[in-house]
């Protein structure tokens, strides 16, 4: 083993202190996910057969997450690790390597989904982007593909409960179909579907449901907009009569407020991560919340 001694010592110490970071139900598949949205998908399909935890809660920023030693231990003890991929969790590769779990089933749920290439897809510090926009799950059609991959992998690890997983999947996919049709019907009546977004989280959502993103305050999470960019946005909002600026609870609220003060456009807070706002604890609840909030603000 070519690992530095200090690393081995730290790990040994942590293992001694925290023997069971995951409080797993007996005879369950232990699953660790990067984001809370993936935790919800796994829970919907696996139900009583899984113990699932998410490294990142809805309130943290998935782009700028700092790994904790307990994350390595959680992945070391897990049977399955579920990620988005597409350049979102830049820290996931390092995490899997550090966990040294040779039987770990790693699921990259963006596999097979075609990514939108917008200007706001820089998710690595200092580097230029090589991936498309990673916020794929905000389109339920993409969510269905992600869910099917999760189901396939749960079955691979636990064939005995195959019928349960397939039944749960069928039920959840039907729920998503109903939700999607309901959202489409509600949005159809809306004459003005334009908004400015804080960071580019919404292009898949907008494409699916017919919203139009006119501009972004920042091109990637954690960036600061230039004065020139802000004044361009102010002029654009005033000239075209944009009524809504979409912010997110994980981001700094200062700049959306300044834009709102300058233009009279309203700031609404939506979330791309379940659990970040009251009433958004599941993926479907989050989508309903986001759509209802947008409809309330955009309706004439
Ligand atoms: Zn993002």
XYZ file of C-alpha atoms and ligand atoms in Angstrom:
301
model
C 0.000 0.000 0.000
C 1.551 3.276 -1.111
C -0.609 5.499 1.102
C 1.205 7.937 3.380
C 1.466 6.784 6.955
C -0.370 9.826 8.332
C -3.392 9.051 6.174
C -3.481 5.425 7.362
C -3.200 6.542 10.968
C -5.959 9.093 10.645
C -8.218 6.532 9.026
C -7.452 3.905 11.658
C -8.210 6.449 14.364
C -11.488 7.426 12.776
C -12.517 3.820 12.283
C -11.853 3.191 15.962
C -13.871 6.213 17.045
C -16.781 5.913 14.666
C -17.393 2.231 14.165
C -20.838 2.540 12.610
C -21.319 5.885 10.850
C -24.295 4.363 9.047
C -27.021 3.150 11.350
C -28.220 0.488 8.928
C -31.416 -1.502 9.308
C -30.558 -5.236 9.335
C -30.554 -7.054 5.983
C -30.835 -3.899 3.929
C -28.765 -2.659 1.025
C -26.738 0.262 2.352
C -26.806 3.121 -0.129
C -24.969 6.441 0.015
C -25.973 9.204 -2.398
C -24.306 12.522 -3.110
C -27.495 14.623 -3.284
C -30.801 14.559 -1.419
C -32.697 14.136 -4.696
C -30.923 10.824 -5.305
C -31.635 9.747 -1.725
C -35.333 10.279 -2.414
C -35.221 8.222 -5.647
C -33.459 5.322 -3.873
C -35.940 5.488 -0.990
C -38.935 5.445 -3.371
C -37.650 2.307 -5.131
C -35.938 0.488 -2.255
C -38.297 1.319 0.634
C -37.850 -1.212 3.482
C -35.033 -3.007 1.633
C -32.590 -0.071 1.759
C -30.805 2.128 4.271
C -30.017 5.304 2.367
C -28.151 8.436 3.393
C -27.167 11.517 1.416
C -23.786 13.202 1.879
C -25.232 16.593 0.956
C -28.456 17.877 2.462
C -30.817 20.158 0.576
C -29.370 23.185 2.314
C -25.779 22.752 1.213
C -24.347 23.699 -2.156
C -23.623 20.580 -4.223
C -21.031 22.378 -6.341
C -18.762 23.624 -3.578
C -19.074 20.751 -1.113
C -16.059 19.982 1.102
C -15.601 16.273 1.859
C -15.626 15.145 5.493
C -13.773 12.089 6.898
C -17.158 10.616 7.838
C -18.105 10.631 4.126
C -15.196 8.288 3.367
C -16.308 5.956 6.146
C -19.908 5.991 4.945
C -18.863 5.019 1.407
C -16.465 2.402 2.777
C -19.391 0.675 4.532
C -21.885 1.086 1.702
C -22.988 -1.463 -0.886
C -23.912 1.202 -3.412
C -22.898 4.815 -4.121
C -25.180 6.939 -6.300
C -24.036 10.133 -8.045
C -25.254 12.506 -10.741
C -21.935 12.680 -12.612
C -21.711 15.139 -15.539
C -19.089 17.137 -13.670
C -21.342 18.032 -10.727
C -19.621 16.150 -7.888
C -16.015 16.854 -8.815
C -14.978 15.308 -5.487
C -16.704 11.916 -5.970
C -13.792 10.131 -7.688
C -11.417 11.012 -4.863
C -14.020 9.884 -2.352
C -14.470 6.461 -3.974
C -10.698 5.972 -4.182
C -10.209 6.900 -0.529
C -13.004 4.617 0.624
C -11.177 1.522 -0.743
C -14.366 -0.474 -0.994
C -13.696 -3.091 -3.699
C -17.283 -4.358 -3.917
C -18.907 -0.906 -4.070
C -21.529 -0.546 -6.813
C -21.069 2.966 -8.225
C -24.057 4.395 -10.108
C -23.626 7.460 -12.340
C -27.215 8.421 -13.036
C -26.466 10.943 -15.809
C -25.225 8.080 -18.002
C -27.207 7.970 -21.226
C -28.814 11.393 -20.723
C -27.856 14.025 -23.308
C -26.586 17.126 -21.569
C -27.520 20.676 -22.496
C -24.518 22.823 -23.220
C -25.181 26.277 -21.896
C -22.766 28.989 -20.949
C -23.229 28.268 -17.271
C -21.727 24.838 -17.045
C -18.463 25.588 -15.306
C -18.478 23.457 -12.207
C -14.770 23.039 -11.613
C -12.695 25.650 -9.859
C -10.347 27.467 -12.191
C -10.721 24.992 -15.031
C -12.725 25.324 -18.206
C -15.786 23.177 -18.424
C -15.727 19.887 -20.280
C -19.235 18.814 -19.338
C -22.707 20.073 -20.059
C -25.185 21.411 -17.538
C -25.539 18.806 -14.745
C -28.985 19.808 -13.371
C -30.639 16.994 -15.312
C -33.053 15.805 -12.601
C -35.233 18.913 -12.868
C -36.791 17.375 -15.996
C -38.957 14.412 -14.841
C -38.195 12.587 -18.116
C -34.525 12.543 -17.114
C -35.531 11.559 -13.579
C -37.270 8.480 -15.013
C -34.051 7.373 -16.717
C -32.089 7.940 -13.494
C -34.653 5.959 -11.511
C -34.511 3.021 -13.947
C -30.743 2.853 -13.498
C -31.111 2.855 -9.718
C -33.687 0.053 -9.897
C -31.439 -2.070 -12.153
C -28.533 -1.731 -9.732
C -30.635 -2.446 -6.630
C -31.812 -5.654 -8.322
C -28.227 -6.558 -9.232
C -27.271 -6.362 -5.548
C -30.449 -7.937 -4.179
C -32.151 -10.244 -6.683
C -34.388 -11.776 -4.013
C -36.459 -8.592 -3.798
C -36.577 -7.960 -7.536
C -40.376 -7.963 -7.731
C -40.681 -5.360 -4.979
C -38.217 -3.021 -6.697
C -40.013 -3.349 -10.031
C -43.425 -2.775 -8.452
C -42.152 0.292 -6.568
C -40.572 1.619 -9.732
C -43.776 1.162 -11.734
C -45.751 2.990 -9.073
C -43.275 5.867 -8.868
C -43.022 6.256 -12.650
C -46.827 6.476 -12.818
C -46.758 9.170 -10.126
C -44.209 11.123 -12.179
C -46.334 10.772 -15.332
C -49.340 12.205 -13.496
C -47.281 15.034 -12.031
C -45.739 15.894 -15.374
C -49.117 16.006 -17.139
C -50.525 18.140 -14.330
C -47.667 20.648 -14.524
C -47.933 20.867 -18.335
C -51.643 21.558 -18.090
C -51.160 24.313 -15.507
C -48.254 26.004 -17.279
C -50.065 25.997 -20.654
C -52.473 28.691 -19.435
C -49.643 31.034 -18.556
C -49.057 33.817 -21.110
C -45.678 34.994 -19.730
C -43.191 32.241 -18.890
C -39.977 34.251 -18.787
C -37.612 34.599 -15.843
C -34.056 35.506 -14.892
C -32.279 32.776 -12.928
C -29.613 33.099 -10.279
C -27.345 30.265 -11.449
C -28.119 28.024 -14.445
C -30.039 25.305 -12.589
C -33.240 25.397 -14.657
C -32.621 24.767 -18.377
C -33.921 21.151 -18.319
C -36.960 22.162 -16.269
C -37.619 25.133 -18.571
C -37.283 23.050 -21.734
C -39.699 20.397 -20.470
C -42.414 22.795 -19.308
C -42.039 25.711 -21.711
C -40.471 28.339 -19.466
C -37.987 30.799 -20.961
C -34.786 31.692 -19.098
C -33.812 35.139 -20.322
C -30.545 35.448 -18.417
C -28.490 34.240 -15.441
C -27.077 36.403 -12.663
C -24.001 34.164 -12.415
C -22.795 31.576 -14.884
C -21.765 29.171 -12.165
C -22.518 28.735 -8.497
C -20.116 30.638 -6.259
C -19.219 33.268 -8.882
C -19.755 37.009 -8.538
C -21.365 38.912 -11.422
C -19.498 41.897 -12.892
C -20.991 45.395 -12.631
C -21.279 45.392 -16.421
C -23.254 42.136 -16.428
C -25.608 43.457 -13.734
C -26.303 46.677 -15.605
C -27.012 44.659 -18.773
C -29.497 42.533 -16.802
C -31.169 45.641 -15.334
C -31.624 47.129 -18.812
C -32.879 43.828 -20.178
C -35.442 43.387 -17.390
C -36.712 46.954 -17.789
C -36.852 46.824 -21.588
C -38.575 43.458 -21.913
C -40.761 43.648 -18.795
C -39.415 40.527 -17.068
C -41.401 40.100 -13.862
C -39.549 37.338 -12.031
C -36.038 36.659 -10.755
C -35.564 33.064 -9.534
C -33.166 32.676 -6.638
C -32.201 29.593 -4.613
C -31.788 29.167 -0.830
C -28.264 27.782 -1.254
C -27.038 31.016 -2.886
C -26.325 34.561 -1.692
C -29.586 36.550 -1.786
C -27.937 39.985 -1.970
C -27.659 40.361 -5.734
C -31.178 39.177 -6.633
C -32.454 41.791 -4.146
C -30.378 44.557 -5.716
C -31.727 43.610 -9.155
C -35.248 43.594 -7.789
C -34.825 47.032 -6.178
C -33.505 48.446 -9.448
C -36.193 47.011 -11.697
C -39.299 46.171 -9.697
C -39.101 42.498 -10.775
C -39.994 40.109 -7.951
C -37.549 37.642 -6.414
C -38.927 34.154 -5.848
C -36.971 31.395 -4.140
C -37.148 27.964 -5.757
C -35.022 24.968 -4.927
C -33.259 22.390 -7.092
C -32.583 20.279 -4.005
C -35.362 18.565 -2.006
C -35.488 19.582 1.647
C -34.123 23.108 1.233
C -37.480 24.846 1.737
C -40.590 23.895 3.753
C -42.843 21.614 1.700
C -40.033 20.326 -0.561
C -39.033 17.152 1.248
C -39.432 14.849 -1.733
C -38.642 15.274 -5.414
C -42.321 15.415 -6.383
C -43.187 17.843 -3.569
C -40.270 20.020 -4.654
C -41.422 20.114 -8.293
C -44.975 20.996 -7.222
C -43.671 23.734 -4.923
C -41.456 25.249 -7.630
C -44.210 25.237 -10.241
C -46.867 26.648 -7.889
C -44.519 29.431 -6.784
C -43.675 30.340 -10.374
C -47.334 30.261 -11.444
C -48.386 32.490 -8.551
C -45.770 35.083 -9.445
C -46.084 34.930 -13.229
C -49.879 34.853 -13.450
C -51.397 38.118 -14.703
Zn -26.102 24.029 -9.687
